[in-house]
Each structure stands twice: as C-alpha cells, then as structure tokens.
Amino acid sequence: MSVPAAAGGLSRLRPPAAWLPRSTAQRRRLFGYGLIVPAVAFTVVMVVYPIARTFWMSLHNFNLSRPQRMYEFVGLGHYQQVAQDEHFWHSVAVTLTYSLPVTSISYAVGLSLALLLNKRSVGTRIGRTLLSLPWALPGVVAAFIFLWMFDASFGVVNYVLLWFGFIRAPVAWLSHSETAMVLISLVGIWKIVPFTMLTQLAGLQSIPPELYQAAKVDGANRWQEFRNITWPALGHVRVVTIVLTGLVTFREFGQIYVISGGGPDRATETLSVNLYVEAFQGFHFGYASALGMLMLLISLIFTVLVVRFMRSDFH
Amino acid sequence: MTQPRSAWCMGILVILTGILLTASPAPAIGQQQVILRFPSWQWGQPGYDQFLSAAIAEFEKTHPNVKFQKTPVASASYADDLVKMFAANDPPEIVQYLSQLFYKAAAAGWLDPLDSNLEQTDIAKTWSRYLLDAGRVGGKTYGVWVSGYSNSLMYNKQMLQEAKVSVPKTPEQLVAAAKALTKKQSDGTVSQFGYSLTTKMDNNAYLYGFSSFLIGEGGGWGKDAGHLDVMNDANKKAIEVERDLIKAGVVPLDADRIKARQLFYQGKAAMIIEGPWVMTSAKTENPKLLPDLGVAPIPFPNQAAGPSNGFAIAKNQKHKELAWEFIKMITSEPWMQKYGEMTGVTPARQGALTQKALQDNPWLSIFAENEKTGKSYLVPGLQDVDSEINKSVVNHLHGVFFGDKSPGQALTEIKTDIEKLAK
C-alpha cells in the first residue's frame, strides 16, 4: 500500500531497504512471526534449555561434592544405574500407589460435587467459592495445616477419632508406612478436588439443557440421564482432567516432602522426592538428571496412553 | 509500509530500556560498601542471635564500609543449602558451619587452609585439643570451632518429685523413670511424656538423641573408615533402649528435633538428653520453668560430646581478609567470654568460661565437665558422609522402633551401607 505524499513530503519518502519483504503477504507473515517471538523465546529459555541441560547433565558425572570429576562423560551409565537401583523401582511403586488412587478419587469426588453444584442459586455460588479454596492455598501451607491436624499427640483428628471410639490409642500417622501414605493421599485429594470439580462443572454447563428436557419427556430417570447424556457429554473434559490430574499427582513434591519427608523408611518416597534427595542431599546431579529425564518420559507415555485409551471419549 | 520496521524498532527500544533499568548503579567513588553475607541457623535462636548480632555491630563500628547481611536458614537444611552455594561458586563471605557441612566442604576443596592465619593468634595454645583436631582435614586446618557440645540429662525436678522418681543413673533406670513419669489420660492421650526424643524418621531426621545412647553405651560405627565395627553389643543395647522407650509409649511420636525440645521446655516432658542450648531456649522461651529444671550426666557409662559449630573461609570469595578479621575477633578472649555468657554453652577457648556465665547459666559447669570426657559419634575418615550414614541409620532403625525388625538385622543393613560409603 503506498503512502499518499504530503505537500513537500515526497522528498522524505525513502525506498524500503533491500532486505525488507516487498509483498504485503510477506510483510504480514513476518509481522506474525514477530508477534510469536516472545512466546518462542520464553519456551526456549524456560522449557527447551532446562530439558536439554538436564539431559546433558544426565550423561556426565555431575556430582557437586566431587567437583574435580564433574564433567566426566559417562554416557548412559546413569540410566543403567537407575534401572538397576532398587530404590528407583521402589519409588516407582510408591508413586503409582499415591498417584492412581489420588487421581481416581479426586475425579470421582470432583464430579460428584460438580453434579451437586450444577444449579443456579446463591447457595451453589457460595459452595463453589468455598470448595475452590483448597486449590488457592499453597501446597506447603496445606501440608502444615494437615501436619498439625494429624499430630500424633495433640492433633484434632486423633482427638475426634478417640472421642467417637474409632481408635483406642492416638495414631502416629507418620510413623507407619500405611498411615503415612493415607495422610499424604488425603492432602493430595483435598488439594486437587477443586480443580476436578471446576473442570467438570464447566463441562456440565456446556451440555445443552434441551437434551435433559427431551430425556424427561421420554421418561428417563436420573441414572439414565447421567449414563446416557452427562457421562458421554463430559468425555473430552474427562480426558483432559484425568491427564492433568495424573500429571500433577505424578510430579507432586512439596506437600509430600513437608509432611513426611519421604519417610518413614522411604514409604512415601515418590520419584519426585527420590530425585530431590539424590540431587539436593546427595548432590548426585548426574544421576538425579537421569531420574528427571525418565520421569519426563513416563509422563509423556502416560499422556499418550490415556488419550489413546480414551479416544472415543475425547471425540 | 513502515509497520514491520517500526515494530522492530519498538522491540529493540523495549529491550534496551529493560537492560538499562535492571543494571545496578555503580557505587559512588570513595563509598564502596562491602557486603558480607552471613547465613546461619542461629539467627533467631536465643543467646546465639544476641552474640552474633553484638559481634556484627562491633565489627561494623570498626569497619564503617562493611555491612553484614544476615540470612536465617533452617538448621535441618543448613548443610544442604550451603553446599548449593559452594557448588554454584557463590559461597557466603562468612562461613559458619556444623559438622555435617564442614567435612563435606573441606573434602570438596571449597575451604581455604587457615594454618598461616592461626599462627597470628594464640588459638593453638588455648583451644581444647579435640576441637583443634576436629578442624583439621588431611593435615591442614580448615576451620576454627568456636564451641563443642556435650549432652546431658535435663529433667523437670517437680515432675520427678511428684512421681517420687530419682534422677536415673543407668539406662534401665532411665526407661523405668520414663514409664513412671508418663501420664496417660483415660482416652489414651498422653498429657505428660516421661522422655522427649526425636521420633519422626524421614529424610530430614537427625537421630541426635539416639547418638547419645550409642556413645553412652560405648558403641559407635568404628575406630575409623578402615576399621569399622558396627555389629557390637553396645550398639545393640543402645537400639534396645530407644526401642523400649518408644514401645512403652513414653515418648512423643512423629516428633522432630525441634518439637522434642519444645515439649521439654514447655513442661510437657519430664526428661531429655540434649545439648546446653535446650536450657538456653528454656531461659528465653519459658523462664518460669527454669528453676524447676535440673541437669545431670547422661545415665550411661560413657559421655557423648563433640564439636558443635565453627567458622571457615571459602576459597572462592573476594573478602577473605575481612572474613579472617571477623573470625579473629570472635575467637579472641573477650568475645569468647561473651560467647559463654550470652549463649549459655561452653566456648572453645579454655578458661573463657567466666563467673558471670556460670552464675547466669548454672548448668554450664556440668556440661563443661562432661565435655572433657565425652566422645563424638563421628567416625574419623567418614565425617564427610555423616549425613548419608545418618539416613541409613534412620531408615533401618525405623523397622526396629515401629515394627518387628531385630536390632541385629538393622545393624547388618547399616553395616552394608556404611561399608559402601567407606569405599
């Protein structure tokens, strides 16, 4: 598009530089690229570079307490070490023991709450706000609240359980493997349910009400409505929710570390906690980086498998 | 069309503006202030904070261009956090260390040798022998320990009087006294624990209380890295003492070290074996209870003692001379006397414990006496992997204290781990 020349201004118009695109389409394309440069730069700096650097460290003997050998190339040695390490397989088992129940229970509870709150009223609006609060609370703060509630000597949970006669003596929640796992799972569920509730609620509200009206006319009961309308309609939301919840629980660290520190006797040492201990207490950054890369691989495989398995729901 | 060109120009202008805004202004000529970063787990701790703050105030008065930057760090993660700073080649200017940090840092070559600095002082002549030796690694001195510790049995006199229990003098008496001093309610809760102990066993646990039983019974992990001796009767007995205390329900459960101490000086536990800082904390946090607290040697055949904390100079830092001047100042006689008076622990300098320190902290004489004969749990040659040994001990003993594992089985597992670490 040519610029109309102002009086006496023609002499100020210079021809465009040789390196600038001539056509409008080219200029528009270039402008578009320019707009996405910040996002790409951010992704390169905050995602691609850390992953590349981690992979590089996993191929080297990056042990901070032995700085003289820090850049020794070990190839896939760390990965072999991980595969042969019983602590790694134990952490995988602990991660699955934590992640699978927390994901499925959080989904089920979130869906139930979403169904309850899928009405327009003051009460449901207040309910939604209150039930969303755990999501807003930082994980570490939630961990400390639960630590106090479940304190073996002075916690309110033991007090209530004793009062109702469910237990005969205070439970030392963090001293036994099973109870420690129950505690960290409870905190995990409490934190994630608001997310699953809100995503399912959004999905419910996108279902056309005419479907339910037609079902009523046909004489369908609540269960039939849920099975034939609600559940299929939530398919795509369900896939996204389960994938995201699964990934969050898989990589959960802060809450678990604050509450149980991976104990007792590694009973709650998930892959994330194991990685932290190896990196920041053992200073074996090379080995920990290999663990991190494997966790990334497992997350990718999980995502692909879930989407593939639930493809019919997604579409 | 000039739109793409103006977009590029605008982008370059924004980046340049950002760089200019974030660039720090150069200091004015003649006013170059030196910042000395001083992380410590003792900031906020009664007694220690006062001492270090007084020392800093004095140093800043005599060095007007110097400013200290106090950074509180939790004691459980102090060693790990400082190692990260060293590994990032950004060590603090003032390095205060615990044993878990000192040996790791010295082994990794992160500290400057201080032998030539020490020649300017009288430390070689006035320091306790064992603290001088504790600062040496590979024949060179890398740290100056400012205090050692010994563990003593601290008890609530009123609770013992009420229960008609005398101060225990043997491990068997300790367990019996703890049982007699525990008050259980009808609902199963405990309103008063007979003994306070660290029982939360996770990756941050440090079995300080257990180490007293270990050394007290005459046990340990061996003479040095080349002469390990894990499977001995003294170690088994130490494990049995702690197991008996936990299984009898006389100790708080899921208690970390901080909680274990708090329960004692808040009057909820009758006895504890710990260092003198517990009495200092009681003096500050619950002074009404202090007259009721008594101190005695630990009820074991041997005493537990060791180096507590000290100062070193990082190799890669720009203000080594200032760091050394600060260390020289606080290890001088007047400041070591203040150390004893303010912190209520025995200073490393022999003869620095003043009458005022003993009057204000009457328990100090017992701790000082125990320190003379006490032995450390650290194994020579394995001090730099002490935190790994601690983790192994915590994990393997958990099954004994809360399950059915035998002490012998736990010791076999600990022995395997220590042997791997010793290689």
PDB file of N, CA, C and O in Angstrom, chain B residues 302-340:
ATOM      1  N   ASN B 302      29.297 -43.963  79.439  1.00  0.00           N
ATOM      2  CA  ASN B 302      30.175 -43.007  78.742  1.00  0.00           C
ATOM      3  C   ASN B 302      29.411 -41.723  78.429  1.00  0.00           C
ATOM      4  O   ASN B 302      28.190 -41.724  78.356  1.00  0.00           O
ATOM      5  N   GLN B 303      30.176 -40.656  78.234  1.00  0.00           N
ATOM      6  CA  GLN B 303      29.570 -39.366  77.900  1.00  0.00           C
ATOM      7  C   GLN B 303      29.691 -39.082  76.414  1.00  0.00           C
ATOM      8  O   GLN B 303      30.667 -39.492  75.775  1.00  0.00           O
ATOM      9  N   ALA B 304      28.699 -38.388  75.867  1.00  0.00           N
ATOM     10  CA  ALA B 304      28.705 -38.031  74.441  1.00  0.00           C
ATOM     11  C   ALA B 304      29.045 -36.548  74.308  1.00  0.00           C
ATOM     12  O   ALA B 304      28.468 -35.711  74.993  1.00  0.00           O
ATOM     13  N   ALA B 305      29.988 -36.255  73.465  1.00  0.00           N
ATOM     14  CA  ALA B 305      30.396 -34.857  73.241  1.00  0.00           C
ATOM     15  C   ALA B 305      30.950 -34.761  71.825  1.00  0.00           C
ATOM     16  O   ALA B 305      31.175 -35.771  71.166  1.00  0.00           O
ATOM     17  N   GLY B 306      31.180 -33.546  71.380  1.00  0.00           N
ATOM     18  CA  GLY B 306      31.750 -33.377  70.053  1.00  0.00           C
ATOM     19  C   GLY B 306      31.819 -31.915  69.667  1.00  0.00           C
ATOM     20  O   GLY B 306      31.412 -31.044  70.438  1.00  0.00           O
ATOM     21  N   PRO B 307      32.338 -31.650  68.485  1.00  0.00           N
ATOM     22  CA  PRO B 307      32.390 -30.255  68.032  1.00  0.00           C
ATOM     23  C   PRO B 307      30.995 -29.784  67.645  1.00  0.00           C
ATOM     24  O   PRO B 307      30.218 -30.548  67.077  1.00  0.00           O
ATOM     25  N   SER B 308      30.704 -28.536  67.948  1.00  0.00           N
ATOM     26  CA  SER B 308      29.351 -28.023  67.704  1.00  0.00           C
ATOM     27  C   SER B 308      29.281 -27.168  66.448  1.00  0.00           C
ATOM     28  O   SER B 308      28.597 -27.505  65.497  1.00  0.00           O
ATOM     29  N   ASN B 309      29.952 -26.041  66.458  1.00  0.00           N
ATOM     30  CA  ASN B 309      29.932 -25.194  65.264  1.00  0.00           C
ATOM     31  C   ASN B 309      31.189 -24.330  65.223  1.00  0.00           C
ATOM     32  O   ASN B 309      31.851 -24.130  66.244  1.00  0.00           O
ATOM     33  N   GLY B 310      31.506 -23.840  64.051  1.00  0.00           N
ATOM     34  CA  GLY B 310      32.717 -23.037  63.903  1.00  0.00           C
ATOM     35  C   GLY B 310      32.656 -22.168  62.671  1.00  0.00           C
ATOM     36  O   GLY B 310      31.593 -22.027  62.053  1.00  0.00           O
ATOM     37  N   PHE B 311      33.808 -21.608  62.334  1.00  0.00           N
ATOM     38  CA  PHE B 311      33.890 -20.688  61.192  1.00  0.00           C
ATOM     39  C   PHE B 311      35.034 -21.079  60.268  1.00  0.00           C
ATOM     40  O   PHE B 311      36.072 -21.574  60.728  1.00  0.00           O
ATOM     41  N   ALA B 312      34.808 -20.849  58.982  1.00  0.00           N
ATOM     42  CA  ALA B 312      35.838 -21.152  57.991  1.00  0.00           C
ATOM     43  C   ALA B 312      35.816 -20.047  56.934  1.00  0.00           C
ATOM     44  O   ALA B 312      34.963 -19.162  56.980  1.00  0.00           O
ATOM     45  N   ILE B 313      36.760 -20.130  56.010  1.00  0.00           N
ATOM     46  CA  ILE B 313      36.802 -19.137  54.928  1.00  0.00           C
ATOM     47  C   ILE B 313      36.696 -19.883  53.605  1.00  0.00           C
ATOM     48  O   ILE B 313      37.457 -20.829  53.355  1.00  0.00           O
ATOM     49  N   ALA B 314      35.749 -19.472  52.785  1.00  0.00           N
ATOM     50  CA  ALA B 314      35.571 -20.117  51.481  1.00  0.00           C
ATOM     51  C   ALA B 314      36.736 -19.754  50.571  1.00  0.00           C
ATOM     52  O   ALA B 314      37.237 -18.630  50.589  1.00  0.00           O
ATOM     53  N   LYS B 315      37.112 -20.700  49.741  1.00  0.00           N
ATOM     54  CA  LYS B 315      38.253 -20.485  48.841  1.00  0.00           C
ATOM     55  C   LYS B 315      37.911 -19.392  47.822  1.00  0.00           C
ATOM     56  O   LYS B 315      38.693 -18.503  47.559  1.00  0.00           O
ATOM     57  N   ASN B 316      36.704 -19.523  47.234  1.00  0.00           N
ATOM     58  CA  ASN B 316      36.367 -18.602  46.144  1.00  0.00           C
ATOM     59  C   ASN B 316      35.512 -17.454  46.644  1.00  0.00           C
ATOM     60  O   ASN B 316      34.321 -17.402  46.372  1.00  0.00           O
ATOM     61  N   GLN B 317      36.104 -16.581  47.407  1.00  0.00           N
ATOM     62  CA  GLN B 317      35.358 -15.378  47.769  1.00  0.00           C
ATOM     63  C   GLN B 317      36.335 -14.210  47.866  1.00  0.00           C
ATOM     64  O   GLN B 317      37.550 -14.384  48.055  1.00  0.00           O
ATOM     65  N   LYS B 318      35.794 -12.989  47.661  1.00  0.00           N
ATOM     66  CA  LYS B 318      36.651 -11.819  47.457  1.00  0.00           C
ATOM     67  C   LYS B 318      37.119 -11.154  48.748  1.00  0.00           C
ATOM     68  O   LYS B 318      38.032 -10.347  48.738  1.00  0.00           O
ATOM     69  N   HIS B 319      36.501 -11.448  49.876  1.00  0.00           N
ATOM     70  CA  HIS B 319      36.805 -10.685  51.091  1.00  0.00           C
ATOM     71  C   HIS B 319      37.369 -11.584  52.187  1.00  0.00           C
ATOM     72  O   HIS B 319      36.891 -11.576  53.326  1.00  0.00           O
ATOM     73  N   LYS B 320      38.409 -12.330  51.836  1.00  0.00           N
ATOM     74  CA  LYS B 320      38.969 -13.297  52.791  1.00  0.00           C
ATOM     75  C   LYS B 320      39.574 -12.583  53.990  1.00  0.00           C
ATOM     76  O   LYS B 320      39.498 -13.077  55.124  1.00  0.00           O
ATOM     77  N   GLU B 321      40.211 -11.440  53.752  1.00  0.00           N
ATOM     78  CA  GLU B 321      40.882 -10.734  54.862  1.00  0.00           C
ATOM     79  C   GLU B 321      39.843 -10.271  55.876  1.00  0.00           C
ATOM     80  O   GLU B 321      40.028 -10.411  57.090  1.00  0.00           O
ATOM     81  N   LEU B 322      38.723  -9.727  55.377  1.00  0.00           N
ATOM     82  CA  LEU B 322      37.671  -9.275  56.290  1.00  0.00           C
ATOM     83  C   LEU B 322      37.076 -10.469  57.041  1.00  0.00           C
ATOM     84  O   LEU B 322      36.804 -10.389  58.238  1.00  0.00           O
ATOM     85  N   ALA B 323      36.870 -11.577  56.316  1.00  0.00           N
ATOM     86  CA  ALA B 323      36.318 -12.771  56.967  1.00  0.00           C
ATOM     87  C   ALA B 323      37.251 -13.227  58.081  1.00  0.00           C
ATOM     88  O   ALA B 323      36.804 -13.555  59.187  1.00  0.00           O
ATOM     89  N   TRP B 324      38.552 -13.233  57.814  1.00  0.00           N
ATOM     90  CA  TRP B 324      39.501 -13.654  58.839  1.00  0.00           C
ATOM     91  C   TRP B 324      39.510 -12.681  60.021  1.00  0.00           C
ATOM     92  O   TRP B 324      39.572 -13.110  61.181  1.00  0.00           O
ATOM     93  N   GLU B 325      39.423 -11.390  59.730  1.00  0.00           N
ATOM     94  CA  GLU B 325      39.395 -10.416  60.829  1.00  0.00           C
ATOM     95  C   GLU B 325      38.195 -10.661  61.732  1.00  0.00           C
ATOM     96  O   GLU B 325      38.281 -10.544  62.950  1.00  0.00           O
ATOM     97  N   PHE B 326      37.057 -11.011  61.124  1.00  0.00           N
ATOM     98  CA  PHE B 326      35.859 -11.285  61.918  1.00  0.00           C
ATOM     99  C   PHE B 326      36.070 -12.534  62.780  1.00  0.00           C
ATOM    100  O   PHE B 326      35.744 -12.532  63.966  1.00  0.00           O
ATOM    101  N   ILE B 327      36.648 -13.578  62.161  1.00  0.00           N
ATOM    102  CA  ILE B 327      36.880 -14.824  62.920  1.00  0.00           C
ATOM    103  C   ILE B 327      37.855 -14.549  64.065  1.00  0.00           C
ATOM    104  O   ILE B 327      37.678 -14.999  65.200  1.00  0.00           O
ATOM    105  N   LYS B 328      38.914 -13.776  63.751  1.00  0.00           N
ATOM    106  CA  LYS B 328      39.917 -13.458  64.785  1.00  0.00           C
ATOM    107  C   LYS B 328      39.261 -12.713  65.950  1.00  0.00           C
ATOM    108  O   LYS B 328      39.566 -12.960  67.112  1.00  0.00           O
ATOM    109  N   MET B 329      38.346 -11.793  65.629  1.00  0.00           N
ATOM    110  CA  MET B 329      37.686 -11.011  66.659  1.00  0.00           C
ATOM    111  C   MET B 329      36.843 -11.904  67.564  1.00  0.00           C
ATOM    112  O   MET B 329      36.955 -11.850  68.788  1.00  0.00           O
ATOM    113  N   ILE B 330      35.987 -12.754  66.966  1.00  0.00           N
ATOM    114  CA  ILE B 330      35.068 -13.524  67.821  1.00  0.00           C
ATOM    115  C   ILE B 330      35.767 -14.654  68.572  1.00  0.00           C
ATOM    116  O   ILE B 330      35.216 -15.178  69.534  1.00  0.00           O
ATOM    117  N   THR B 331      36.974 -15.052  68.115  1.00  0.00           N
ATOM    118  CA  THR B 331      37.676 -16.104  68.846  1.00  0.00           C
ATOM    119  C   THR B 331      38.652 -15.526  69.874  1.00  0.00           C
ATOM    120  O   THR B 331      39.337 -16.263  70.579  1.00  0.00           O
ATOM    121  N   SER B 332      38.694 -14.199  69.972  1.00  0.00           N
ATOM    122  CA  SER B 332      39.570 -13.562  70.974  1.00  0.00           C
ATOM    123  C   SER B 332      38.985 -13.792  72.367  1.00  0.00           C
ATOM    124  O   SER B 332      37.795 -14.124  72.506  1.00  0.00           O
ATOM    125  N   GLU B 333      39.820 -13.605  73.386  1.00  0.00           N
ATOM    126  CA  GLU B 333      39.365 -13.935  74.746  1.00  0.00           C
ATOM    127  C   GLU B 333      38.123 -13.144  75.163  1.00  0.00           C
ATOM    128  O   GLU B 333      37.159 -13.747  75.667  1.00  0.00           O
ATOM    129  N   PRO B 334      38.081 -11.812  74.981  1.00  0.00           N
ATOM    130  CA  PRO B 334      36.889 -11.078  75.440  1.00  0.00           C
ATOM    131  C   PRO B 334      35.608 -11.584  74.761  1.00  0.00           C
ATOM    132  O   PRO B 334      34.568 -11.707  75.403  1.00  0.00           O
ATOM    133  N   TRP B 335      35.714 -11.896  73.472  1.00  0.00           N
ATOM    134  CA  TRP B 335      34.500 -12.321  72.776  1.00  0.00           C
ATOM    135  C   TRP B 335      34.128 -13.754  73.116  1.00  0.00           C
ATOM    136  O   TRP B 335      32.952 -14.096  73.171  1.00  0.00           O
ATOM    137  N   MET B 336      35.092 -14.603  73.371  1.00  0.00           N
ATOM    138  CA  MET B 336      34.765 -15.969  73.791  1.00  0.00           C
ATOM    139  C   MET B 336      34.128 -15.944  75.182  1.00  0.00           C
ATOM    140  O   MET B 336      33.267 -16.772  75.497  1.00  0.00           O
ATOM    141  N   GLN B 337      34.523 -14.988  76.012  1.00  0.00           N
ATOM    142  CA  GLN B 337      33.879 -14.850  77.328  1.00  0.00           C
ATOM    143  C   GLN B 337      32.420 -14.435  77.128  1.00  0.00           C
ATOM    144  O   GLN B 337      31.521 -14.972  77.770  1.00  0.00           O
ATOM    145  N   LYS B 338      32.211 -13.478  76.209  1.00  0.00           N
ATOM    146  CA  LYS B 338      30.821 -13.034  75.921  1.00  0.00           C
ATOM    147  C   LYS B 338      30.026 -14.215  75.372  1.00  0.00           C
ATOM    148  O   LYS B 338      28.841 -14.358  75.647  1.00  0.00           O
ATOM    149  N   TYR B 339      30.693 -15.053  74.564  1.00  0.00           N
ATOM    150  CA  TYR B 339      30.011 -16.212  73.957  1.00  0.00           C
ATOM    151  C   TYR B 339      29.407 -17.085  75.055  1.00  0.00           C
ATOM    152  O   TYR B 339      28.244 -17.473  74.997  1.00  0.00           O
ATOM    153  N   GLY B 340      30.224 -17.415  76.051  1.00  0.00           N
ATOM    154  CA  GLY B 340      29.744 -18.246  77.154  1.00  0.00           C
ATOM    155  C   GLY B 340      28.607 -17.576  77.908  1.00  0.00           C
ATOM    156  O   GLY B 340      27.611 -18.209  78.257  1.00  0.00           O
TER     157      GLY B 340
END
